[in-house]
Amino acid sequence: MELEHSFTVPVPLERAWEVLLDVERVAPCMPGATLDSVEGDDIAGRIKVKVGPITMTYTGTAKFTEKDVAARAMTLEASGKETRGAGTASATVRSELTAADDQTHVRVRTTLNVTGKPAQFGRGVMTEVGGKLIGIFADNLAAMLVAEPAASQAATPDARLESNEVRPDIGAADEALPIDVLNLGSRAWSSLRRDGIQTLGDLTRRTSAQLLAIENIGPASVAEIKSKLADRGLSLAGTSGSHRPSGSTAKAAAESGPASLRPVHEANGDRPGKHAADDVAPVTPLRPPSTAPADSATGQHGQVASTADREPAAWQPQDDAVDLLGVAGLPVLKRALPAAAGLIAAIVVVFGLRRRRARRS
Amino acid sequence: MTATTEAPVAELGRARLRKEDAKLITGQTRWTDNIRQPGMLQIAFLRSPYAHAKITKVDVSAARQQPGVIAAFSGADFAAEQGSLPCAWPVTPDIVIPAHPPMAVDEVRYVGEAVAVVVARDRYEAADALASIDVEYEPLPPVLDIRTALNADSPKVHDAGNKSYEWVFANGDVDTAFRDAPVVLERNYRQQRLIPCAMEPRAVVASWIGEELTVWSATQIPHVLRFALSAFFGIPEQDVRVIAPDVGGGFGSKLQVTAEEVLAVLVSRKVGKPVKWTETRSEGNMTVHHGRDQWQNIKIAADRDGRIRGLSVDLLADMGAYLMLVTPGVPLLGAFMFPAIYKMDAYSFKCTGIFTTKMPTDAYRGAGRPEATYAIERIMDELAVELGIEPLELRERNWIKHEEFPFTTIAGLTYDSGNYEAATAKAKELFDYDALRREQAERNARGDKVRLGIGISTFTEMCGLAPSRVLGSLSYGAGGWEHASIRMLPTGKVEVVTGSSAHGQGHETAWSQIVSDQLGVPFEDIRVLHGDTQVSPKGMDTYGSRSLAVGGLALVGACDKVIAKAKVVAAALLEASADDLEWSAGRFSVRGDPEASKSIQEIALATFAAHNLPDGVEPSLDSDHTYDPDNFSFPHGTHLCATEVDTETGFVTIRSYVAVDDVGVVVNPLIVEGQVHGGIAQGVAQALYEEGIYDDSGNLVTTTLADYLVPSAADLPSFKTERTTTPASNRLGVKGVGEAGTIASTPAVVNAIVDALRPFGVNDVTMPCTPERVWRAIQAATGNGGAA
Amino acid sequence: MIPAKFDYVRPSSVGDAVQAMASGGEDAKVIAGGQSLLPLLKLRLAYPDLLVDVGAIAELRGVVDEGDHLLIGARTTHHQLMHDPLVAQHCGLLAQAAGTVADPAVRHRGTIGGSIAHADPAGDLPAVVLALDATVIAQGPGGERQIAARDFFVDYLTTALGPGEILTGIRVPKLDAGWGYRYEKFHRTAQAWAIVGVAALVRRSDGQVAEARVGLTNMGSVPIRATAVEAAAAGASASSQALHAAAANADEGTTPPADLHGAPDYRRHLARVLTGRALEAAAGV
């Protein structure tokens, strides 16, 4: 099944690009989604959706398989399994960005493949549901992008500073230091090296967008790099200070429910025994949104916080499932009410490949 | 002790109510799902959601921990012992028959293929536990269209490629016929995939006691299944007992050696307990073998006066992912039927069997013959339009005349008898054909929104499978005989043991009628035993409309032997010479002395006592007979269908339907009626309602009866059925009837729809002729391109 | 197939049922005739933890004459709707439409409340109650609530019922003798869902259509009022030609699904043709 959505946001292209690669911001735009882990370009999570009496829960993985900075196209491939054995789903989501002055036009093309029970009926539930859910996702993406704080002078992704232009923050001695001194994870280290980044000088001449474009470097790696640079009083190009946008906009968080981003150990819902909480794979800790759930209803912008001084927000256990209609009225949701049977849409987001035990009662 | 003196009324042709029915309709039945065995466990299968994928991991360990679960297995647990499900019909020497493990081990090739099994205390726990089995797949591209599956760039279902076989047949000079004929028509037709929907879902119980295996199965073929379990899975034949208890319909779908039956046997052996499996309807739609699925190219060459010069057929047949019991042979059964009832000098046929990542196809009511009859009857209508000849007239110009029987067709079959003129004349009269044609002309002239169409199907079919030698020449793996044995009980009652395996056909009633006539024993005094290989040790089971034409004749042969033995005993009892005895209505009498007679019951008792038997005479009248037919059976008929087509919505209503069938001598008209009604219903269903549909990913989307539309009585008109009687060349004069209605009706309905729409320029509507397809055909032909 | 496990209670009053739903939480479901819910359970598309069977609640069944309305209990079966004298007299459309649902076995168990609460756009009764401008009555933790039909159907299988609310009845305005009606259901077999269905009500006055109401089945994710048709029909002459002309916009504002049983363009065409036929029949033309 092929689905296509597009929207335009009053946000410059580079900003949109960066935000759209930020899984932790994108994930909450999918209603009912939970991020379990982000490791480089690999994302794990799940989604539970209810439509009337029908419930579906998919868990799986997603990965950015294309980050073509030049073409402004990114492709996310996701696949997951329904936890109660109702089949599988996989999606390829390709987003193409085009600049229109200070605006960005985003075209999202999704190829969806669903197997198992939900695919074994002739009534058009799947097309409707899939389309609607991806539609909401797209709407939420748009809203989330709009709500983002205006970008500070971000360099265009393919513009590089002249190699002899030294940032004031970095001294000549530091500049020559090998990136090994940062004690990055081996995967991030080898990815940087493969891209020709050998020294801190090389590193600090790149913007975070440029780093994100490197294979196997994802937002978490970038965050780690920034953090470690910041420990040395250094920073990446194109950013002033140690600046990292919050993990989600309040709007997106509200629309998808407070349950959208959760620490892994909380992810199993409020019913004891209903989900297996014990087979959690070791994962990189998430950065939860800096906005507490209580603020979300007011539609405030996400707050900017330094990566160095971020604190995880206090979490309340929330129900996994998002009843797509149970959310207090936001224009986006009201307009495009979901007929999701979760089947399709689930995939689009980020999925955690985790063994799930079936519900026991 | 009885000494019957009353001569029974002739049973042949009598509309006896069925002996089976009282129990069936009051629930005193024993379906396979009702079977209970001590310690019995339930099994449930985990099935592939992918049409094509490598299996990289199957982890059943979590399932084993679930409540009530005794065991769980994956394909790896059976790999060493499960072998391959058999294909008993390798139609060509170089046919590709891929390995077909009952449970997939490394690769799945259709949605629904079994990848794991759970054994639990009850079916609820078994179903729950399936969700906890962890399977990892690497999806592979599906192969879904046989028209492109042989392209070089097509993904492969099996390493050996997607072509299974190519089978050709030709007789006469087809090239010259087509070259020289003034008129040549070519058409392409689609025989859609059908999913058999027997009312009773499939079920199996497997139970081992020591080395002895008992299998209860909702099967049409207990004998063949017993043989297969032994021959292909290594279980000594003498240790295997297969029981088909009450079976609720088959239509070919239960003519199979299934993965579930074999796995139930293996699982039962592994866990040391009886196990039962019962399918759900949606599971069944995915995994019962499917029917039809062909792309047909047919060319006809004719003279201007309508006489057929030659016929050429090229079929692509969808085998599905594997070859099951008779998968490759089904289209070939139709190979001989494309020439149908018509004379011609040249015929060629080619069939290519092709693999896809779908459920395998196999026999389904008609098995190859409905497909053939459809194509020829459709193109005959096309030819009639092309030549401007009345369609019934065109057929009559070409069909075999009554006086010409027996007739050997261009396909090499010798039709023993038939009278197409009589059947057609009767059908026309019953249908009020001429009046309907007049009405049609008036309504067309008026431009009515609802149009009348008249469809014709003059058919014959080859059934009564089959002469063993012919099966051998087609490389079929078994013979076509049937067996019966008769036991005369001391009290004068009769036990009939038949190798036929009824699953709704009413054999108990019809066999009682035949034996009653042959032996002069009352209908009520006869019990017919079948379905259990320990009770009926020998048979070739029921399919292909063979039970009466072959099994009934076996009965007659056995009765002959009983009477011959009885004659010897009667002569001794009457102290007369055997040559002076006359047999009539169950009695032997001395010629010229009617008082001197003995009834068969008296003879039976005397034989049992054995006090006065002549030397060398065995104290038993019991006899059996194995009958191998010398020819197929060729029922025929003329079906006429009137449809009303609402051109605004495409909705088709059958206004009237007439079937005049000639099935030779009729044993029980009620049973024949039932077969004709049911057969027509299934043929109409193919024309209008049913299609098994896979989406682009290979998911079967018609898994429930909400999407796979089986018509009910509310959707069908009252059929008008009549008969002509042209006896067959066998002792009883009987022909088969089980599949005839289905074979005839599909083209009758579609011809009627096309006939209604010809004024719009429509010459075909693809089956099933849904309202949307009918509407679009009109739009396309009238240049509206689908607009309102 | 076989449903997953669930708990089951069978309260004897609406109050008890509401309480049971509240304690059951998000995964509690009401079951009446089960004709919509049980297939979902059996196909393992739904996993309610608790089924609250309202079958023992007598007050939920029956048709009561309320003067200018009929109050139809939620548990009233399709079969009962077909044969109830009050329904026949005052809103015959409901009886006629109920008679087209599935088959007799389903009609003897399926209920109007269940059908409405399930809100399958391919179901017949939602479009009918929408055309009748009925009011849905619900009982919940917050007491009783009345919801107009036009506000009730929110999306596919989704209604305005709040968590823990139970649909207890449907209030239908009586139609006087000036109204004609027709439920035109287009389906391939007798038991199949409607590919498209049209519920039409026409009030005639002096050979003209004074008022028309049209509800569409399966032309979107909810039943839809064909308001363009209603406007065009009002004041039109009660003639075949005029009514078919009014029906020309029947598909306006609809989003017909694409599925095995019909493509959107075919459904739009059907909606137009069938609305014309339904209006004709309702207008007695």
GROMACS .gro file of C-alpha atoms in nm, chain C:
model
  285
 1150MET     CA    1  -1.127  -1.870   1.585
 1151ILE     CA    2  -1.114  -1.870   1.955
 1152PRO     CA    3  -1.137  -1.562   2.170
 1153ALA     CA    4  -0.880  -1.478   2.431
 1154LYS     CA    5  -0.983  -1.500   2.793
 1155PHE     CA    6  -1.224  -1.255   2.942
 1156ASP     CA    7  -1.417  -1.206   3.261
 1157TYR     CA    8  -1.791  -1.200   3.238
 1158VAL     CA    9  -2.062  -1.041   3.445
 1159ARG     CA   10  -2.433  -1.025   3.387
 1160PRO     CA   11  -2.579  -0.741   3.592
 1161SER     CA   12  -2.949  -0.712   3.639
 1162SER     CA   13  -2.981  -0.335   3.632
 1163VAL     CA   14  -2.840  -0.047   3.439
 1164GLY     CA   15  -2.684   0.090   3.755
 1165ASP     CA   16  -2.502  -0.234   3.816
 1166ALA     CA   17  -2.392  -0.240   3.455
 1167VAL     CA   18  -2.248   0.109   3.478
 1168GLN     CA   19  -2.065   0.012   3.790
 1169ALA     CA   20  -1.931  -0.300   3.629
 1170MET     CA   21  -1.804  -0.094   3.336
 1171ALA     CA   22  -1.640   0.153   3.570
 1172SER     CA   23  -1.462  -0.114   3.764
 1173GLY     CA   24  -1.367  -0.293   3.444
 1174GLY     CA   25  -1.184   0.010   3.317
 1175GLU     CA   26  -1.072   0.076   2.966
 1176ASP     CA   27  -1.092  -0.281   2.846
 1177ALA     CA   28  -1.446  -0.353   2.955
 1178LYS     CA   29  -1.707  -0.390   2.681
 1179VAL     CA   30  -2.080  -0.415   2.683
 1180ILE     CA   31  -2.220  -0.717   2.505
 1181ALA     CA   32  -2.582  -0.742   2.402
 1182GLY     CA   33  -2.657  -0.972   2.107
 1183GLY     CA   34  -2.287  -1.010   2.036
 1184GLN     CA   35  -2.342  -1.009   1.662
 1185SER     CA   36  -2.082  -0.740   1.606
 1186LEU     CA   37  -1.858  -0.795   1.904
 1187LEU     CA   38  -1.819  -1.172   1.903
 1188PRO     CA   39  -1.667  -1.189   1.556
 1189LEU     CA   40  -1.404  -0.936   1.667
 1190LEU     CA   41  -1.329  -1.146   1.973
 1191LYS     CA   42  -1.313  -1.463   1.774
 1192LEU     CA   43  -1.086  -1.309   1.516
 1193ARG     CA   44  -0.870  -1.181   1.800
 1194LEU     CA   45  -0.897  -0.822   1.688
 1195ALA     CA   46  -1.043  -0.721   2.021
 1196TYR     CA   47  -0.934  -0.825   2.370
 1197PRO     CA   48  -1.179  -0.695   2.626
 1198ASP     CA   49  -1.085  -0.800   2.977
 1199LEU     CA   50  -1.442  -0.787   3.089
 1200LEU     CA   51  -1.768  -0.844   2.909
 1201VAL     CA   52  -2.066  -0.679   3.071
 1202ASP     CA   53  -2.363  -0.872   2.943
 1203VAL     CA   54  -2.672  -0.653   2.953
 1204GLY     CA   55  -2.897  -0.940   2.849
 1205ALA     CA   56  -3.062  -0.967   3.188
 1206ILE     CA   57  -3.163  -0.604   3.212
 1207ALA     CA   58  -3.532  -0.608   3.136
 1208GLU     CA   59  -3.573  -0.232   3.124
 1209LEU     CA   60  -3.348  -0.214   2.819
 1210ARG     CA   61  -3.588  -0.397   2.597
 1211GLY     CA   62  -3.915  -0.280   2.457
 1212VAL     CA   63  -4.072   0.004   2.267
 1213VAL     CA   64  -4.253   0.273   2.460
 1214ASP     CA   65  -4.490   0.534   2.319
 1215GLU     CA   66  -4.385   0.871   2.456
 1216GLY     CA   67  -4.637   1.085   2.276
 1217ASP     CA   68  -4.446   1.241   1.991
 1218HIS     CA   69  -4.154   1.004   2.026
 1219LEU     CA   70  -4.094   0.635   2.055
 1220LEU     CA   71  -3.841   0.524   2.312
 1221ILE     CA   72  -3.679   0.205   2.190
 1222GLY     CA   73  -3.481   0.007   2.444
 1223ALA     CA   74  -3.123  -0.066   2.344
 1224ARG     CA   75  -3.173  -0.438   2.371
 1225THR     CA   76  -3.457  -0.447   2.121
 1226THR     CA   77  -3.362  -0.697   1.856
 1227HIS     CA   78  -3.385  -0.644   1.483
 1228HIS     CA   79  -3.652  -0.910   1.474
 1229GLN     CA   80  -3.854  -0.723   1.734
 1230LEU     CA   81  -3.816  -0.399   1.541
 1231MET     CA   82  -3.950  -0.574   1.233
 1232HIS     CA   83  -4.262  -0.686   1.414
 1233ASP     CA   84  -4.335  -0.419   1.671
 1234PRO     CA   85  -4.667  -0.246   1.599
 1235LEU     CA   86  -4.553   0.092   1.732
 1236VAL     CA   87  -4.244   0.086   1.516
 1237ALA     CA   88  -4.448  -0.021   1.217
 1238GLN     CA   89  -4.690   0.260   1.269
 1239HIS     CA   90  -4.462   0.547   1.364
 1240CYS     CA   91  -4.121   0.482   1.213
 1241GLY     CA   92  -4.162   0.205   0.965
 1242LEU     CA   93  -3.824   0.284   0.812
 1243LEU     CA   94  -3.661   0.122   1.112
 1244ALA     CA   95  -3.863  -0.193   1.070
 1245GLN     CA   96  -3.793  -0.217   0.701
 1246ALA     CA   97  -3.421  -0.156   0.745
 1247ALA     CA   98  -3.393  -0.402   1.033
 1248GLY     CA   99  -3.542  -0.662   0.803
 1249THR     CA  100  -3.246  -0.631   0.568
 1250VAL     CA  101  -2.984  -0.709   0.830
 1251ALA     CA  102  -2.793  -1.031   0.762
 1252ASP     CA  103  -3.020  -1.329   0.823
 1253PRO     CA  104  -3.289  -1.443   1.066
 1254ALA     CA  105  -3.041  -1.593   1.311
 1255VAL     CA  106  -2.856  -1.264   1.338
 1256ARG     CA  107  -3.177  -1.065   1.352
 1257HIS     CA  108  -3.301  -1.263   1.649
 1258ARG     CA  109  -2.995  -1.178   1.853
 1259GLY     CA  110  -2.861  -0.852   1.719
 1260THR     CA  111  -2.991  -0.538   1.889
 1261ILE     CA  112  -3.044  -0.180   1.782
 1262GLY     CA  113  -2.835  -0.056   2.074
 1263GLY     CA  114  -2.550  -0.286   1.986
 1264SER     CA  115  -2.566  -0.193   1.623
 1265ILE     CA  116  -2.562   0.181   1.694
 1266ALA     CA  117  -2.293   0.160   1.960
 1267HIS     CA  118  -2.072  -0.048   1.735
 1268ALA     CA  119  -2.093   0.227   1.473
 1269ASP     CA  120  -1.981   0.026   1.175
 1270PRO     CA  121  -2.046   0.255   0.881
 1271ALA     CA  122  -2.148  -0.051   0.679
 1272GLY     CA  123  -2.416  -0.136   0.932
 1273ASP     CA  124  -2.769  -0.049   0.834
 1274LEU     CA  125  -2.918   0.104   1.144
 1275PRO     CA  126  -2.671   0.391   1.200
 1276ALA     CA  127  -2.770   0.560   0.872
 1277VAL     CA  128  -3.132   0.501   0.955
 1278VAL     CA  129  -3.124   0.660   1.300
 1279LEU     CA  130  -2.925   0.944   1.151
 1280ALA     CA  131  -3.193   1.003   0.891
 1281LEU     CA  132  -3.459   0.980   1.160
 1282ASP     CA  133  -3.282   1.249   1.365
 1283ALA     CA  134  -3.298   1.017   1.659
 1284THR     CA  135  -3.148   1.081   2.000
 1285VAL     CA  136  -2.923   0.832   2.172
 1286ILE     CA  137  -2.966   0.790   2.545
 1287ALA     CA  138  -2.666   0.687   2.747
 1288GLN     CA  139  -2.611   0.610   3.110
 1289GLY     CA  140  -2.275   0.652   3.267
 1290PRO     CA  141  -2.092   0.737   3.584
 1291GLY     CA  142  -2.207   1.095   3.539
 1292GLY     CA  143  -2.571   1.001   3.500
 1293GLU     CA  144  -2.789   1.007   3.194
 1294ARG     CA  145  -2.696   1.185   2.875
 1295GLN     CA  146  -2.881   1.250   2.553
 1296ILE     CA  147  -2.679   1.264   2.235
 1297ALA     CA  148  -2.823   1.365   1.901
 1298ALA     CA  149  -2.759   1.110   1.629
 1299ARG     CA  150  -2.574   1.367   1.423
 1300ASP     CA  151  -2.324   1.405   1.707
 1301PHE     CA  152  -2.312   1.041   1.795
 1302PHE     CA  153  -2.117   0.881   1.512
 1303VAL     CA  154  -1.768   1.017   1.543
 1304ASP     CA  155  -1.556   0.787   1.331
 1305TYR     CA  156  -1.507   0.430   1.225
 1306LEU     CA  157  -1.629   0.213   1.514
 1307THR     CA  158  -1.612   0.521   1.732
 1308THR     CA  159  -1.901   0.700   1.897
 1309ALA     CA  160  -1.948   0.988   2.134
 1310LEU     CA  161  -2.010   0.749   2.420
 1311GLY     CA  162  -1.774   0.831   2.702
 1312PRO     CA  163  -1.572   0.579   2.899
 1313GLY     CA  164  -1.804   0.360   3.097
 1314GLU     CA  165  -2.119   0.488   2.931
 1315ILE     CA  166  -2.381   0.242   2.821
 1316LEU     CA  167  -2.629   0.306   2.543
 1317THR     CA  168  -2.966   0.242   2.702
 1318GLY     CA  169  -3.215   0.358   2.445
 1319ILE     CA  170  -3.292   0.543   2.127
 1320ARG     CA  171  -3.556   0.808   2.109
 1321VAL     CA  172  -3.710   0.838   1.766
 1322PRO     CA  173  -3.947   1.115   1.664
 1323LYS     CA  174  -4.270   0.977   1.529
 1324LEU     CA  175  -4.332   1.023   1.162
 1325ASP     CA  176  -4.682   1.118   1.071
 1326ALA     CA  177  -4.875   0.981   0.780
 1327GLY     CA  178  -4.735   1.237   0.540
 1328TRP     CA  179  -4.398   1.065   0.546
 1329GLY     CA  180  -4.294   0.788   0.312
 1330TYR     CA  181  -3.975   0.592   0.358
 1331ARG     CA  182  -3.747   0.342   0.198
 1332TYR     CA  183  -3.422   0.176   0.296
 1333GLU     CA  184  -3.246   0.082  -0.028
 1334LYS     CA  185  -2.968  -0.164   0.043
 1335PHE     CA  186  -2.730  -0.272  -0.230
 1336HIS     CA  187  -2.545  -0.592  -0.150
 1337ARG     CA  188  -2.418  -0.884  -0.343
 1338THR     CA  189  -2.572  -1.160  -0.136
 1339ALA     CA  190  -2.857  -1.151   0.109
 1340GLN     CA  191  -2.627  -1.184   0.407
 1341ALA     CA  192  -2.358  -0.943   0.291
 1342TRP     CA  193  -2.300  -0.595   0.424
 1343ALA     CA  194  -2.429  -0.309   0.215
 1344ILE     CA  195  -2.185  -0.192  -0.048
 1345VAL     CA  196  -2.391   0.124  -0.031
 1346GLY     CA  197  -2.720   0.181   0.149
 1347VAL     CA  198  -2.965   0.469   0.137
 1348ALA     CA  199  -3.219   0.552   0.406
 1349ALA     CA  200  -3.471   0.793   0.259
 1350LEU     CA  201  -3.763   0.975   0.416
 1351VAL     CA  202  -3.989   1.196   0.211
 1352ARG     CA  203  -4.278   1.411   0.324
 1353ARG     CA  204  -4.512   1.487   0.044
 1354SER     CA  205  -4.743   1.776   0.013
 1355ASP     CA  206  -4.957   1.852  -0.292
 1356GLY     CA  207  -4.756   1.644  -0.533
 1357GLN     CA  208  -4.435   1.804  -0.417
 1358VAL     CA  209  -4.165   1.703  -0.180
 1359ALA     CA  210  -4.199   1.915   0.130
 1360GLU     CA  211  -3.903   1.765   0.304
 1361ALA     CA  212  -3.656   1.488   0.245
 1362ARG     CA  213  -3.399   1.322   0.465
 1363VAL     CA  214  -3.134   1.091   0.333
 1364GLY     CA  215  -2.883   0.886   0.533
 1365LEU     CA  216  -2.605   0.696   0.357
 1366THR     CA  217  -2.456   0.365   0.467
 1367ASN     CA  218  -2.093   0.284   0.390
 1368MET     CA  219  -2.004   0.604   0.210
 1369GLY     CA  220  -1.747   0.707   0.466
 1370SER     CA  221  -1.620   0.619   0.808
 1371VAL     CA  222  -1.951   0.722   0.960
 1372PRO     CA  223  -2.307   0.728   0.829
 1373ILE     CA  224  -2.365   1.049   0.638
 1374ARG     CA  225  -2.661   1.273   0.577
 1375ALA     CA  226  -2.679   1.361   0.210
 1376THR     CA  227  -2.762   1.722   0.283
 1377ALA     CA  228  -2.712   1.836  -0.075
 1378VAL     CA  229  -2.979   1.590  -0.184
 1379GLU     CA  230  -3.209   1.697   0.094
 1380ALA     CA  231  -3.180   2.059  -0.013
 1381ALA     CA  232  -3.230   1.978  -0.379
 1382ALA     CA  233  -3.528   1.758  -0.309
 1383ALA     CA  234  -3.709   2.005  -0.090
 1384GLY     CA  235  -3.969   2.172  -0.304
 1385ALA     CA  236  -3.904   1.945  -0.598
 1386SER     CA  237  -4.195   1.780  -0.767
 1387ALA     CA  238  -4.262   1.428  -0.655
 1388SER     CA  239  -4.169   1.285  -0.990
 1389SER     CA  240  -3.916   1.029  -1.092
 1390GLN     CA  241  -3.721   1.275  -1.301
 1391ALA     CA  242  -3.703   1.545  -1.036
 1392LEU     CA  243  -3.608   1.305  -0.763
 1393HIS     CA  244  -3.330   1.146  -0.965
 1394ALA     CA  245  -3.207   1.495  -1.045
 1395ALA     CA  246  -3.206   1.577  -0.676
 1396ALA     CA  247  -3.011   1.259  -0.615
 1397ALA     CA  248  -2.734   1.364  -0.852
 1398ASN     CA  249  -2.533   1.507  -0.563
 1399ALA     CA  250  -2.577   1.215  -0.332
 1400ASP     CA  251  -2.205   1.157  -0.307
 1401GLU     CA  252  -2.121   1.510  -0.207
 1402GLY     CA  253  -1.925   1.521   0.114
 1403THR     CA  254  -1.871   1.148   0.120
 1404THR     CA  255  -1.545   0.953   0.132
 1405PRO     CA  256  -1.644   0.610   0.011
 1406PRO     CA  257  -1.400   0.333   0.093
 1407ALA     CA  258  -1.207   0.131  -0.163
 1408ASP     CA  259  -1.227  -0.237  -0.085
 1409LEU     CA  260  -1.297  -0.579  -0.221
 1410HIS     CA  261  -1.660  -0.498  -0.270
 1411GLY     CA  262  -1.642  -0.171  -0.452
 1412ALA     CA  263  -1.415   0.106  -0.571
 1413PRO     CA  264  -1.495   0.463  -0.467
 1414ASP     CA  265  -1.614   0.576  -0.809
 1415TYR     CA  266  -1.852   0.284  -0.834
 1416ARG     CA  267  -1.985   0.355  -0.488
 1417ARG     CA  268  -2.040   0.718  -0.575
 1418HIS     CA  269  -2.233   0.611  -0.879
 1419LEU     CA  270  -2.437   0.366  -0.674
 1420ALA     CA  271  -2.509   0.632  -0.415
 1421ARG     CA  272  -2.654   0.854  -0.683
 1422VAL     CA  273  -2.861   0.585  -0.849
 1423LEU     CA  274  -2.984   0.430  -0.526
 1424THR     CA  275  -3.069   0.763  -0.366
 1425GLY     CA  276  -3.285   0.842  -0.666
 1426ARG     CA  277  -3.458   0.506  -0.632
 1427ALA     CA  278  -3.499   0.542  -0.259
 1428LEU     CA  279  -3.648   0.888  -0.294
 1429GLU     CA  280  -3.886   0.762  -0.559
 1430ALA     CA  281  -4.001   0.478  -0.339
 1431ALA     CA  282  -4.028   0.700  -0.034
 1432ALA     CA  283  -4.223   0.957  -0.228
 1433GLY     CA  284  -4.454   0.688  -0.354
 1434VAL     CA  285  -4.372   0.761  -0.716
   0.00000   0.00000   0.00000
